[in-house]
Tab-separated table of C-alpha atoms in Angstrom:
chain	number	residue	atom	x	y	z
C	274	MET	CA	86.221	104.366	66.462
C	275	ARG	CA	83.203	103.355	64.719
C	276	ARG	CA	84.556	100.324	62.115
C	277	PRO	CA	83.937	102.144	58.464
C	278	LEU	CA	86.435	105.045	59.464
C	279	ALA	CA	89.101	101.889	61.275
C	280	LEU	CA	88.056	100.782	57.825
C	281	ALA	CA	89.048	104.001	55.651
C	282	ALA	CA	92.244	104.941	57.992
C	283	THR	CA	93.586	101.055	56.741
C	284	ALA	CA	93.324	101.940	53.834
C	285	LEU	CA	95.249	104.984	53.506
C	286	LEU	CA	97.835	103.758	55.825
C	287	ALA	CA	98.374	100.748	52.793
C	288	ALA	CA	98.422	103.157	50.705
C	289	LEU	CA	100.801	105.390	51.698
C	290	PRO	CA	103.296	102.647	52.611
C	291	ALA	CA	106.517	104.987	52.343
C	292	ALA	CA	105.614	108.408	53.557
C	293	PRO	CA	109.269	110.050	54.647
C	294	ALA	CA	107.567	111.514	58.035
C	295	LEU	CA	107.612	107.942	60.010
C	296	ALA	CA	109.556	106.782	61.506
C	297	SER	CA	110.789	103.099	60.954
C	298	PRO	CA	109.874	100.143	64.494
C	299	GLU	CA	113.219	99.654	64.557
C	300	ASP	CA	115.124	102.458	65.100
C	301	PRO	CA	114.441	103.516	69.199
C	302	GLN	CA	116.076	106.635	68.923
C	303	ALA	CA	113.873	107.762	65.999
C	304	PRO	CA	111.951	110.914	66.720
C	305	SER	CA	108.687	108.869	69.492
C	306	GLY	CA	105.695	110.178	67.205
C	307	GLY	CA	104.479	108.161	63.652
C	308	VAL	CA	106.025	104.830	63.834
C	309	ASP	CA	104.981	102.015	60.453
C	310	TYR	CA	102.840	100.200	62.174
C	311	PRO	CA	102.300	96.747	60.303
C	312	ARG	CA	98.923	95.570	61.246
C	313	GLY	CA	99.003	93.200	63.898
C	314	GLY	CA	100.752	89.674	63.360
C	315	GLU	CA	101.560	86.309	66.514
C	316	GLY	CA	102.982	89.589	68.924
C	317	PRO	CA	105.734	89.206	70.905
C	318	GLU	CA	107.284	85.372	71.765
C	319	GLY	CA	104.808	84.447	74.256
C	320	SER	CA	102.302	86.635	73.803
C	321	GLU	CA	98.258	84.580	74.811
C	322	VAL	CA	95.055	84.943	75.296
C	323	ALA	CA	94.942	85.591	78.838
C	324	PHE	CA	90.412	85.963	79.320
C	325	GLU	CA	87.578	86.858	76.835
C	326	PHE	CA	85.449	88.741	78.393
C	327	GLN	CA	81.733	86.324	79.394
C	328	ASP	CA	79.222	89.533	80.134
C	329	ALA	CA	76.820	89.890	76.923
C	330	ARG	CA	76.895	93.562	77.744
C	331	ILE	CA	80.634	94.630	77.153
C	332	SER	CA	80.691	94.319	73.443
C	333	GLU	CA	82.849	97.476	72.585
C	334	SER	CA	85.131	97.170	75.687
C	335	SER	CA	87.828	100.666	74.475
C	336	GLY	CA	89.827	100.296	78.082
C	337	ILE	CA	91.389	98.927	80.672
C	338	ALA	CA	92.997	99.304	83.747
C	339	PRO	CA	94.375	96.555	86.290
C	340	SER	CA	92.378	97.213	89.960
C	341	ALA	CA	94.462	99.049	92.421
C	342	LEU	CA	92.487	97.083	95.435
C	343	HIS	CA	91.537	94.155	94.529
C	344	GLU	CA	93.985	90.933	92.764
C	345	ASP	CA	93.565	89.388	89.218
C	346	VAL	CA	90.227	92.403	88.620
C	347	TRP	CA	90.433	95.090	85.429
C	348	TRP	CA	87.912	97.912	85.074
C	349	THR	CA	86.905	98.205	81.503
C	350	HIS	CA	84.012	100.037	79.673
C	351	ASN	CA	81.816	100.027	76.041
C	352	ASP	CA	82.728	102.618	74.136
C	353	SER	CA	80.487	105.617	72.299
C	354	GLY	CA	76.805	103.937	71.194
C	355	ASP	CA	73.993	102.594	72.374
C	356	HIS	CA	75.112	101.220	75.810
C	357	PRO	CA	74.573	102.620	79.632
C	358	SER	CA	76.564	104.703	81.234
C	359	GLU	CA	78.946	101.891	82.999
C	360	VAL	CA	81.862	100.287	84.363
C	361	TYR	CA	82.778	97.097	84.938
C	362	ALA	CA	84.992	94.760	87.440
C	363	VAL	CA	86.284	91.882	85.229
C	364	ASP	CA	88.281	88.792	87.329
C	365	GLY	CA	90.823	86.570	84.995
C	366	SER	CA	88.488	84.661	83.563
C	367	GLY	CA	86.562	87.264	82.142
C	368	GLN	CA	83.807	86.930	84.478
C	369	THR	CA	81.932	89.984	85.225
C	370	LEU	CA	82.337	90.803	89.475
C	371	ALA	CA	80.909	94.503	89.545
C	372	THR	CA	78.733	96.420	87.479
C	373	VAL	CA	79.218	100.139	88.336
C	374	SER	CA	76.851	103.206	87.217
C	375	LEU	CA	77.944	106.535	87.136
C	376	GLY	CA	74.170	107.706	86.762
C	377	LEU	CA	75.038	110.256	84.004
C	378	GLU	CA	74.911	110.497	80.231
C	379	ARG	CA	77.848	109.676	78.405
C	380	ARG	CA	79.409	110.773	74.607
C	381	ASP	CA	82.388	108.232	73.727
C	382	TRP	CA	83.963	106.747	76.329
C	383	GLU	CA	87.087	105.913	75.223
C	384	ALA	CA	89.794	105.146	77.967
C	385	VAL	CA	90.331	103.835	81.858
C	386	ALA	CA	92.824	104.349	84.658
C	387	VAL	CA	93.023	103.506	88.448
C	388	ALA	CA	95.302	105.718	90.207
C	389	GLU	CA	95.171	107.674	93.863
C	390	GLY	CA	92.703	110.064	93.492
C	391	PRO	CA	92.544	113.018	96.276
C	392	ASP	CA	93.077	111.369	99.166
C	393	GLY	CA	95.458	109.521	98.224
C	394	ALA	CA	93.113	106.048	97.692
C	395	PRO	CA	93.002	104.437	94.055
C	396	SER	CA	90.467	106.199	92.378
C	397	VAL	CA	89.077	104.895	89.113
C	398	PHE	CA	89.269	107.637	85.970
C	399	VAL	CA	86.599	106.751	83.409
C	400	ALA	CA	87.990	109.166	79.895
C	401	ASP	CA	85.037	110.329	77.911
C	402	ILE	CA	87.633	112.286	75.208
C	403	GLY	CA	86.242	110.016	72.462
C	404	ASP	CA	85.034	112.769	69.154
C	405	ASN	CA	84.184	110.558	66.182
C	406	PHE	CA	83.124	114.459	64.339
C	407	GLY	CA	87.289	115.633	64.084
C	408	GLY	CA	87.061	117.986	67.252
C	409	SER	CA	84.760	119.845	67.226
C	410	TRP	CA	83.393	119.556	70.600
C	411	ALA	CA	84.409	122.054	72.906
C	412	ASP	CA	85.882	120.654	76.170
C	413	TYR	CA	85.806	117.065	77.004
C	414	ARG	CA	85.615	115.219	79.653
C	415	VAL	CA	87.571	112.440	83.063
C	416	TYR	CA	85.067	111.358	85.838
C	417	ARG	CA	86.236	110.515	88.286
C	418	PHE	CA	85.280	108.304	91.835
C	419	PRO	CA	86.691	105.804	93.721
C	420	GLU	CA	87.557	102.472	93.859
C	421	PRO	CA	85.149	100.556	95.779
C	422	GLU	CA	86.578	98.082	98.242
C	423	VAL	CA	83.969	95.367	98.041
C	424	LEU	CA	83.587	94.657	94.458
C	425	ALA	CA	79.122	94.525	94.585
C	426	ASP	CA	77.177	96.449	91.371
C	427	GLY	CA	75.902	100.234	92.897
C	428	VAL	CA	75.705	103.871	91.376
C	429	VAL	CA	78.292	106.314	92.188
C	430	GLU	CA	77.858	110.024	92.016
C	431	PRO	CA	81.540	110.956	90.134
C	432	VAL	CA	83.714	113.964	90.184
C	433	THR	CA	83.564	115.607	86.664
C	434	LEU	CA	87.212	116.893	85.361
C	435	THR	CA	87.346	119.411	82.228
C	436	PHE	CA	89.779	119.681	80.343
C	437	THR	CA	89.876	121.773	76.551
C	438	TYR	CA	93.229	121.348	74.330
C	439	ALA	CA	94.419	124.692	74.023
C	440	ASP	CA	95.302	124.471	70.091
C	441	GLY	CA	91.943	123.367	68.935
C	442	GLY	CA	89.072	120.065	69.859
C	443	ARG	CA	91.053	116.471	70.081
C	444	ASP	CA	89.643	113.333	68.775
C	445	ALA	CA	91.181	111.790	71.422
C	446	GLU	CA	91.364	107.536	72.832
C	447	SER	CA	93.948	107.468	74.543
C	448	MET	CA	94.477	108.745	78.555
C	449	MET	CA	97.083	107.548	80.763
C	450	ILE	CA	98.711	108.763	84.325
C	451	ASP	CA	101.841	109.138	85.643
C	452	PRO	CA	101.811	107.322	89.321
C	453	ARG	CA	103.994	109.178	91.082
C	454	ASP	CA	102.372	113.125	90.214
C	455	GLY	CA	98.910	112.018	88.973
C	456	ARG	CA	99.683	113.869	86.066
C	457	VAL	CA	97.007	113.655	83.396
C	458	TYR	CA	97.942	112.509	79.832
C	459	THR	CA	95.984	112.449	76.435
C	460	VAL	CA	96.882	111.332	72.736
C	461	SER	CA	95.469	112.180	70.110
C	462	LYS	CA	94.294	109.802	66.917
C	463	GLU	CA	95.228	111.493	63.772
C	464	PHE	CA	97.656	111.233	61.272
C	465	SER	CA	99.794	114.048	62.726
C	466	GLY	CA	98.577	112.853	66.812
C	467	GLY	CA	99.968	114.474	70.208
C	468	LEU	CA	101.041	113.992	73.069
C	469	TYR	CA	99.465	116.655	75.503
C	470	ALA	CA	99.754	117.241	79.351
C	471	ALA	CA	97.205	118.577	81.905
C	472	PRO	CA	97.724	120.909	84.127
C	473	GLY	CA	100.040	119.539	87.576
C	474	THR	CA	96.926	120.169	89.383
C	475	LEU	CA	93.592	119.685	88.050
C	476	ASP	CA	90.682	122.273	88.966
C	477	PRO	CA	87.205	120.407	89.864
C	478	GLU	CA	85.657	123.137	88.651
C	479	GLY	CA	87.190	124.945	86.010
C	480	ALA	CA	88.655	123.778	82.500
C	481	ASN	CA	92.453	122.518	82.747
C	482	VAL	CA	93.888	123.509	79.401
C	483	LEU	CA	95.617	120.123	77.970
C	484	GLU	CA	99.014	120.912	76.321
C	485	ARG	CA	101.108	119.855	73.448
C	486	ILE	CA	104.312	118.605	74.799
C	487	ASP	CA	105.433	115.630	71.976
C	488	SER	CA	104.085	113.810	69.123
C	489	ALA	CA	102.790	110.190	68.981
C	490	PRO	CA	102.190	107.056	67.096
C	491	LEU	CA	99.557	107.655	64.273
C	492	PHE	CA	95.670	106.048	65.280
C	493	ALA	CA	96.329	105.907	68.704
C	494	THR	CA	94.085	103.781	70.593
C	495	ASP	CA	94.582	103.282	74.469
C	496	ALA	CA	98.010	104.296	76.409
C	497	ALA	CA	99.130	103.045	80.038
C	498	PHE	CA	101.667	103.489	82.783
C	499	GLY	CA	103.178	101.201	84.337
C	500	PRO	CA	103.197	100.589	87.175
C	501	ASP	CA	106.080	102.996	88.962
C	502	GLY	CA	106.095	105.854	85.598
C	503	THR	CA	109.248	104.816	83.997
C	504	ARG	CA	107.597	103.650	81.557
C	505	TYR	CA	104.372	104.143	79.331
C	506	VAL	CA	103.291	102.651	75.717
C	507	ILE	CA	101.478	103.943	73.142
C	508	ARG	CA	99.124	101.790	70.819
C	509	THR	CA	97.624	101.472	67.566
C	510	TYR	CA	95.022	99.417	65.756
C	511	TRP	CA	98.725	97.483	65.057
C	512	GLY	CA	100.836	97.367	67.388
C	513	ALA	CA	102.479	99.691	70.413
C	514	THR	CA	105.760	101.835	71.347
C	515	VAL	CA	107.055	101.852	74.621
C	516	TYR	CA	108.976	105.243	76.020
C	517	ASP	CA	111.202	105.401	78.994
C	518	SER	CA	110.235	107.919	81.014
C	519	THR	CA	112.369	107.213	84.306
C	520	ASP	CA	113.580	110.919	82.891
C	521	GLY	CA	110.049	112.532	82.957
C	522	VAL	CA	107.593	113.109	79.859
C	523	PRO	CA	107.860	112.580	77.296
C	524	GLY	CA	111.134	110.632	77.263
C	525	ARG	CA	112.282	108.443	74.773
C	526	PRO	CA	110.951	105.721	72.745
C	527	LEU	CA	112.437	102.184	73.468
C	528	GLY	CA	111.263	100.769	70.516
C	529	SER	CA	108.372	99.000	69.101
C	530	PHE	CA	107.217	96.125	67.859
C	531	ASP	CA	103.421	94.220	66.343
C	532	LEU	CA	100.856	92.864	68.568
C	533	PRO	CA	98.125	89.619	68.128
C	534	GLU	CA	95.825	90.605	65.297
C	535	SER	CA	92.791	91.471	66.373
C	536	ASP	CA	88.888	93.000	64.412
C	537	GLN	CA	90.426	96.924	65.858
C	538	GLY	CA	92.868	96.712	68.797
C	539	GLU	CA	91.341	99.408	71.276
C	540	SER	CA	92.924	98.855	74.878
C	541	VAL	CA	96.051	98.398	76.787
C	542	ALA	CA	97.193	98.281	80.392
C	543	PHE	CA	100.062	97.398	82.028
C	544	THR	CA	100.482	94.248	84.604
C	545	PRO	CA	100.668	94.668	87.656
C	546	ASP	CA	104.175	93.582	87.890
C	547	GLY	CA	105.314	95.438	84.453
C	548	THR	CA	106.644	92.969	82.989
C	549	ALA	CA	103.973	92.467	80.048
C	550	LEU	CA	100.905	94.297	78.624
C	551	MET	CA	97.392	93.266	78.394
C	552	ALA	CA	95.567	94.136	75.280
C	553	GLY	CA	92.128	93.957	73.868
C	554	THR	CA	89.690	94.262	71.023
C	555	GLU	CA	85.911	95.266	70.295
C	556	GLY	CA	83.509	92.490	69.910
C	557	LEU	CA	81.194	90.221	71.828
C	558	ASN	CA	83.066	87.564	73.933
C	559	ALA	CA	86.256	89.720	72.870
C	560	PRO	CA	89.723	88.890	73.840
C	561	VAL	CA	91.456	90.102	76.267
C	562	TRP	CA	95.787	89.570	75.814
C	563	ARG	CA	98.707	88.885	77.440
C	564	VAL	CA	101.745	90.385	75.822
C	565	PRO	CA	105.236	90.171	77.523
C	566	LEU	CA	108.207	92.295	77.651
C	567	ALA	CA	111.171	91.742	75.933
C	568	ASP	CA	114.063	92.753	78.664
C	569	GLU	CA	114.296	96.297	76.924
C	570	TYR	CA	111.225	97.498	77.557
C	571	LEU	CA	111.271	96.238	81.263
C	572	PRO	CA	112.627	98.998	83.729
C	573	GLU	CA	115.951	98.686	85.502
C	574	GLU	CA	114.438	97.858	88.609
C	575	PRO	CA	111.988	95.292	89.044
C	576	VAL	CA	108.677	96.883	89.850
C	577	GLU	CA	107.437	95.270	93.372
C	578	VAL	CA	103.989	93.292	93.870
C	579	ALA	CA	102.752	93.773	97.135
C	580	ALA	CA	103.281	89.750	99.025
C	581	GLU	CA	100.510	88.070	100.885
C	582	ALA	CA	100.418	88.441	104.384
C	583	GLU	CA	102.088	87.073	106.756
C	584	PRO	CA	99.657	85.181	109.267
C	585	SER	CA	98.957	86.170	112.337
C	586	ALA	CA	99.866	84.907	115.606
C	587	GLU	CA	96.202	84.234	115.859
C	588	GLU	CA	95.726	82.069	112.759
C	589	ASP	CA	99.201	80.598	113.905
C	590	GLY	CA	97.700	79.895	117.518
C	591	GLY	CA	100.186	81.099	119.325
C	592	ASP	CA	102.850	83.275	119.577
C	593	GLY	CA	104.559	82.810	116.374
C	594	ALA	CA	108.786	83.750	116.491
C	595	GLN	CA	108.222	80.817	118.949
C	596	ASP	CA	106.539	78.482	116.616
C	597	ALA	CA	108.949	79.111	114.202
C	598	GLY	CA	112.071	78.346	116.469
C	599	ASN	CA	111.047	75.594	118.905
C	600	GLY	CA	108.281	73.637	116.307
C	601	GLY	CA	110.709	73.869	113.032
C	602	ALA	CA	113.930	71.545	115.511
C	603	LEU	CA	111.455	69.488	117.467
C	604	PRO	CA	111.089	67.246	114.621
C	605	PHE	CA	114.352	67.291	114.470
C	606	ILE	CA	114.675	66.224	118.269
C	607	LEU	CA	111.930	63.794	118.755
C	608	GLY	CA	114.356	61.975	115.334
C	609	GLY	CA	117.902	62.194	117.308
C	610	VAL	CA	115.751	60.611	119.884
C	611	ALA	CA	114.390	57.966	117.838
C	612	VAL	CA	117.158	56.919	116.234
C	613	ALA	CA	119.406	56.689	119.600
C	614	ALA	CA	117.034	54.403	121.408
C	615	VAL	CA	117.280	51.894	118.544
C	616	LEU	CA	120.808	51.780	118.920
C	617	ILE	CA	120.869	51.275	122.638
C	618	GLY	CA	118.065	48.586	122.155
C	619	GLY	CA	120.235	47.273	119.432
C	620	ILE	CA	124.299	46.909	122.115
C	621	VAL	CA	121.980	46.009	125.029
C	622	LEU	CA	120.932	42.663	122.969
C	623	LEU	CA	123.918	41.864	121.219
C	624	ALA	CA	125.317	42.130	124.395
C	625	ARG	CA	123.276	40.214	126.409
C	626	ARG	CA	123.751	37.401	123.618
C	627	GLY	CA	127.128	37.658	123.835
């Protein structure tokens, strides 16, 4: 969303602080839509800037998603405006590692997600779902391409997935994909925002109809599922609401909290271990915050993160099991022999002197 509209929305919210339809952030059992967020603050305890984008081309980062193939790598892209149709892979220090060009005309890119494609391999989904004209587009698009196994600059020809809304066009900046079944969800950016679900199986040739299944916080700017699908988050310019989707979507809201204050809060994602959020904003050298999640927002079961591969027998220089058994005990055996030799020598010396 462009800044004038954001400022207008902020002014309108300030004029309507007690709208009865809005739920209080302190009431997690309230209906899931329309939480009356403040305008951002320090964020939860422990919030800190994880990195700042170092690439001058990334001036309106509007979405962020963790790589499924590369550790500590994040995908992002620019908002609408005079930007090329590019997606960027950025490392944990904010440096751009790869630029992927989609080679097509962009309209209003607003979100990105990484999820399994039809072949089971990780794919990058880029959501061209923004509509600054209040729902005037006839349809909306999501572009899908395989996540590169090697991070290098290149051009791809993505699959184009087309979407329409059952209740008419909508401006949306949020897309999330359930890792359990691959279902796509969007969140409209309105006073009476809505959560919309796509069909379980997407048709790459025709239009896929998005059905409204629940209300949502007003002026949502991004959304994301946690790594195991049992939690998802919807963020606004100012705050975030976490939902329990263990038994399915929409699930129930667990609560809301401020996000760190920023110029124009746009993006959100879970960390791969599901214990924190990554929250970004627009602007040159914009910061991306790491926001730890309180215990009440965490899944009941910890998310398993893939451990580093154990060195092979060849890398060990022999049989790993044999080395673990004999190699581990050898120092103790040698040490015992040395101590025994010293004791025996001492006894012999004392005997001769006696």
